[in-house]
Amino acid sequence: MVLKNRNSIELGIINFVSSFMKEKVGRGPKDVKVVMIDNVLTVFIRGLLSPLEKNLVQSEEGEKTVYEGRRLYLKLSNTERIKGFEKIVGKKVIEHYEGINIKFDTAVATIVFDQPIL
């Protein structure tokens, strides 16, 4: 399912991220934004924590627990997630970085492809 134009790639990534998180975590994010420049794709995610996680982060120990759980989720789903991005964009991922801010209920991913995206 290689998508060719900017809008279709952005929509494909937004739909993929939302459905992937819903399948793996039980609920999708509230908002996903995509920025593409040359061979770099950046995904901004807001509203990713579940109601349970939001309650847990009220304590320092809970915040650490949620962070470690999300970090482990990223590690375990890495291969499947990267393949999804490659399928949508039609290019090979050569680097990727993920970050999560539990306090602000946000995350960001930067994916670098072997060729320009468009």
PDB file of C-alpha atoms in Angstrom:
ATOM      1  CA  MET A   1       0.000   0.000   0.000  1.00  0.00           C
ATOM      2  CA  VAL A   2       2.598   2.584  -1.063  1.00  0.00           C
ATOM      3  CA  LEU A   3       1.034   6.037  -1.015  1.00  0.00           C
ATOM      4  CA  LYS A   4       2.333   8.709  -3.393  1.00  0.00           C
ATOM      5  CA  ASN A   5       1.223  12.203  -2.409  1.00  0.00           C
ATOM      6  CA  ARG A   6       1.712  14.220   0.783  1.00  0.00           C
ATOM      7  CA  ASN A   7      -1.921  14.149   1.903  1.00  0.00           C
ATOM      8  CA  SER A   8      -2.359  10.418   1.369  1.00  0.00           C
ATOM      9  CA  ILE A   9       0.898   9.629   3.212  1.00  0.00           C
ATOM     10  CA  GLU A  10      -0.054  11.905   6.133  1.00  0.00           C
ATOM     11  CA  LEU A  11      -3.518  10.361   6.361  1.00  0.00           C
ATOM     12  CA  GLY A  12      -2.066   6.850   6.035  1.00  0.00           C
ATOM     13  CA  ILE A  13       0.383   7.506   8.894  1.00  0.00           C
ATOM     14  CA  ILE A  14      -2.308   9.082  11.114  1.00  0.00           C
ATOM     15  CA  ASN A  15      -4.659   6.136  10.533  1.00  0.00           C
ATOM     16  CA  PHE A  16      -1.858   3.612  11.067  1.00  0.00           C
ATOM     17  CA  VAL A  17      -0.653   5.180  14.340  1.00  0.00           C
ATOM     18  CA  SER A  18      -4.196   5.530  15.689  1.00  0.00           C
ATOM     19  CA  SER A  19      -5.292   1.993  14.819  1.00  0.00           C
ATOM     20  CA  PHE A  20      -1.959   0.449  15.873  1.00  0.00           C
ATOM     21  CA  MET A  21      -2.186   2.073  19.310  1.00  0.00           C
ATOM     22  CA  LYS A  22      -5.843   1.142  19.669  1.00  0.00           C
ATOM     23  CA  GLU A  23      -5.042  -2.481  18.860  1.00  0.00           C
ATOM     24  CA  LYS A  24      -1.951  -2.708  21.080  1.00  0.00           C
ATOM     25  CA  VAL A  25      -2.887  -0.435  24.003  1.00  0.00           C
ATOM     26  CA  GLY A  26      -6.672  -0.606  23.987  1.00  0.00           C
ATOM     27  CA  ARG A  27      -7.342   2.975  22.902  1.00  0.00           C
ATOM     28  CA  GLY A  28      -6.045   5.326  20.269  1.00  0.00           C
ATOM     29  CA  PRO A  29      -4.584   8.789  20.816  1.00  0.00           C
ATOM     30  CA  LYS A  30      -6.715  11.937  20.834  1.00  0.00           C
ATOM     31  CA  ASP A  31      -4.608  13.688  18.178  1.00  0.00           C
ATOM     32  CA  VAL A  32      -1.872  12.725  15.711  1.00  0.00           C
ATOM     33  CA  LYS A  33       0.017  15.201  13.532  1.00  0.00           C
ATOM     34  CA  VAL A  34       2.573  14.368  10.838  1.00  0.00           C
ATOM     35  CA  VAL A  35       5.392  16.500   9.418  1.00  0.00           C
ATOM     36  CA  MET A  36       7.490  15.371   6.439  1.00  0.00           C
ATOM     37  CA  ILE A  37      10.710  17.003   5.280  1.00  0.00           C
ATOM     38  CA  ASP A  38      12.979  15.321   2.717  1.00  0.00           C
ATOM     39  CA  ASN A  39      13.582  11.799   4.088  1.00  0.00           C
ATOM     40  CA  VAL A  40      12.388  12.549   7.647  1.00  0.00           C
ATOM     41  CA  LEU A  41       8.918  11.877   9.018  1.00  0.00           C
ATOM     42  CA  THR A  42       7.959  13.202  12.457  1.00  0.00           C
ATOM     43  CA  VAL A  43       4.794  12.118  14.246  1.00  0.00           C
ATOM     44  CA  PHE A  44       3.382  14.153  17.165  1.00  0.00           C
ATOM     45  CA  ILE A  45       0.899  12.350  19.417  1.00  0.00           C
ATOM     46  CA  ARG A  46      -1.341  13.878  22.106  1.00  0.00           C
ATOM     47  CA  GLY A  47      -3.701  12.154  24.495  1.00  0.00           C
ATOM     48  CA  LEU A  48      -2.144   8.721  24.535  1.00  0.00           C
ATOM     49  CA  LEU A  49      -2.575   7.753  28.190  1.00  0.00           C
ATOM     50  CA  SER A  50      -5.456   5.535  29.272  1.00  0.00           C
ATOM     51  CA  PRO A  51      -7.690   6.569  32.205  1.00  0.00           C
ATOM     52  CA  LEU A  52      -5.847   4.035  34.392  1.00  0.00           C
ATOM     53  CA  GLU A  53      -2.454   5.478  33.412  1.00  0.00           C
ATOM     54  CA  LYS A  54      -3.699   9.021  34.110  1.00  0.00           C
ATOM     55  CA  ASN A  55      -4.598   7.950  37.642  1.00  0.00           C
ATOM     56  CA  LEU A  56      -1.288   6.169  38.162  1.00  0.00           C
ATOM     57  CA  VAL A  57       0.801   9.184  37.133  1.00  0.00           C
ATOM     58  CA  GLN A  58      -0.560  11.149  40.090  1.00  0.00           C
ATOM     59  CA  SER A  59       2.257   9.591  42.139  1.00  0.00           C
ATOM     60  CA  GLU A  60       5.974   9.569  41.377  1.00  0.00           C
ATOM     61  CA  GLU A  61       6.081   5.770  41.525  1.00  0.00           C
ATOM     62  CA  GLY A  62       3.089   5.528  39.200  1.00  0.00           C
ATOM     63  CA  GLU A  63       4.690   7.920  36.718  1.00  0.00           C
ATOM     64  CA  LYS A  64       7.807   5.748  36.600  1.00  0.00           C
ATOM     65  CA  THR A  65       5.686   2.622  36.177  1.00  0.00           C
ATOM     66  CA  VAL A  66       3.688   4.105  33.296  1.00  0.00           C
ATOM     67  CA  TYR A  67       6.862   5.395  31.627  1.00  0.00           C
ATOM     68  CA  GLU A  68       8.546   1.977  31.853  1.00  0.00           C
ATOM     69  CA  GLY A  69       5.410   0.255  30.570  1.00  0.00           C
ATOM     70  CA  ARG A  70       5.220   2.559  27.562  1.00  0.00           C
ATOM     71  CA  ARG A  71       8.962   2.178  26.935  1.00  0.00           C
ATOM     72  CA  LEU A  72       8.588  -1.615  26.970  1.00  0.00           C
ATOM     73  CA  TYR A  73       5.569  -1.373  24.637  1.00  0.00           C
ATOM     74  CA  LEU A  74       7.692   0.618  22.144  1.00  0.00           C
ATOM     75  CA  LYS A  75      10.507  -1.916  22.350  1.00  0.00           C
ATOM     76  CA  LEU A  76       8.256  -4.952  21.881  1.00  0.00           C
ATOM     77  CA  SER A  77       6.260  -3.433  19.014  1.00  0.00           C
ATOM     78  CA  ASN A  78       9.262  -1.884  17.254  1.00  0.00           C
ATOM     79  CA  THR A  79       9.615  -4.295  14.312  1.00  0.00           C
ATOM     80  CA  GLU A  80       5.905  -4.353  13.505  1.00  0.00           C
ATOM     81  CA  ARG A  81       5.609  -0.554  13.810  1.00  0.00           C
ATOM     82  CA  ILE A  82       8.610   0.118  11.539  1.00  0.00           C
ATOM     83  CA  LYS A  83       7.267  -2.298   8.899  1.00  0.00           C
ATOM     84  CA  GLY A  84       3.993  -0.368   8.941  1.00  0.00           C
ATOM     85  CA  PHE A  85       5.758   2.941   8.256  1.00  0.00           C
ATOM     86  CA  GLU A  86       7.807   1.348   5.465  1.00  0.00           C
ATOM     87  CA  LYS A  87       4.682  -0.098   3.860  1.00  0.00           C
ATOM     88  CA  ILE A  88       2.895   3.254   3.814  1.00  0.00           C
ATOM     89  CA  VAL A  89       5.843   5.348   2.619  1.00  0.00           C
ATOM     90  CA  GLY A  90       7.410   2.731   0.335  1.00  0.00           C
ATOM     91  CA  LYS A  91      10.938   3.438   1.587  1.00  0.00           C
ATOM     92  CA  LYS A  92      13.277   1.679   4.024  1.00  0.00           C
ATOM     93  CA  VAL A  93      13.619   3.042   7.567  1.00  0.00           C
ATOM     94  CA  ILE A  94      17.293   3.590   8.429  1.00  0.00           C
ATOM     95  CA  GLU A  95      16.881   5.338  11.811  1.00  0.00           C
ATOM     96  CA  HIS A  96      14.050   6.005  14.247  1.00  0.00           C
ATOM     97  CA  TYR A  97      13.676   7.769  17.574  1.00  0.00           C
ATOM     98  CA  GLU A  98      10.773   7.859  20.005  1.00  0.00           C
ATOM     99  CA  GLY A  99      10.154  10.010  23.047  1.00  0.00           C
ATOM    100  CA  ILE A 100       7.297  10.228  25.521  1.00  0.00           C
ATOM    101  CA  ASN A 101       6.388  12.903  28.053  1.00  0.00           C
ATOM    102  CA  ILE A 102       4.140  11.278  30.628  1.00  0.00           C
ATOM    103  CA  LYS A 103       3.338  14.536  32.471  1.00  0.00           C
ATOM    104  CA  PHE A 104       2.064  16.210  29.304  1.00  0.00           C
ATOM    105  CA  ASP A 105       0.470  13.043  27.851  1.00  0.00           C
ATOM    106  CA  THR A 106       2.408  13.462  24.600  1.00  0.00           C
ATOM    107  CA  ALA A 107       4.842  11.529  22.454  1.00  0.00           C
ATOM    108  CA  VAL A 108       6.931  12.138  19.371  1.00  0.00           C
ATOM    109  CA  ALA A 109       8.544   9.804  16.856  1.00  0.00           C
ATOM    110  CA  THR A 110      11.069  10.723  14.196  1.00  0.00           C
ATOM    111  CA  ILE A 111      11.630   8.241  11.395  1.00  0.00           C
ATOM    112  CA  VAL A 112      14.443   8.605   8.862  1.00  0.00           C
ATOM    113  CA  PHE A 113      14.096   6.855   5.500  1.00  0.00           C
ATOM    114  CA  ASP A 114      16.802   5.855   3.022  1.00  0.00           C
ATOM    115  CA  GLN A 115      15.355   8.177   0.332  1.00  0.00           C
ATOM    116  CA  PRO A 116      13.206  11.319   0.187  1.00  0.00           C
ATOM    117  CA  ILE A 117       9.629  10.525   1.133  1.00  0.00           C
ATOM    118  CA  LEU A 118       8.094  12.339  -1.855  1.00  0.00           C
TER     119      LEU A 118
END
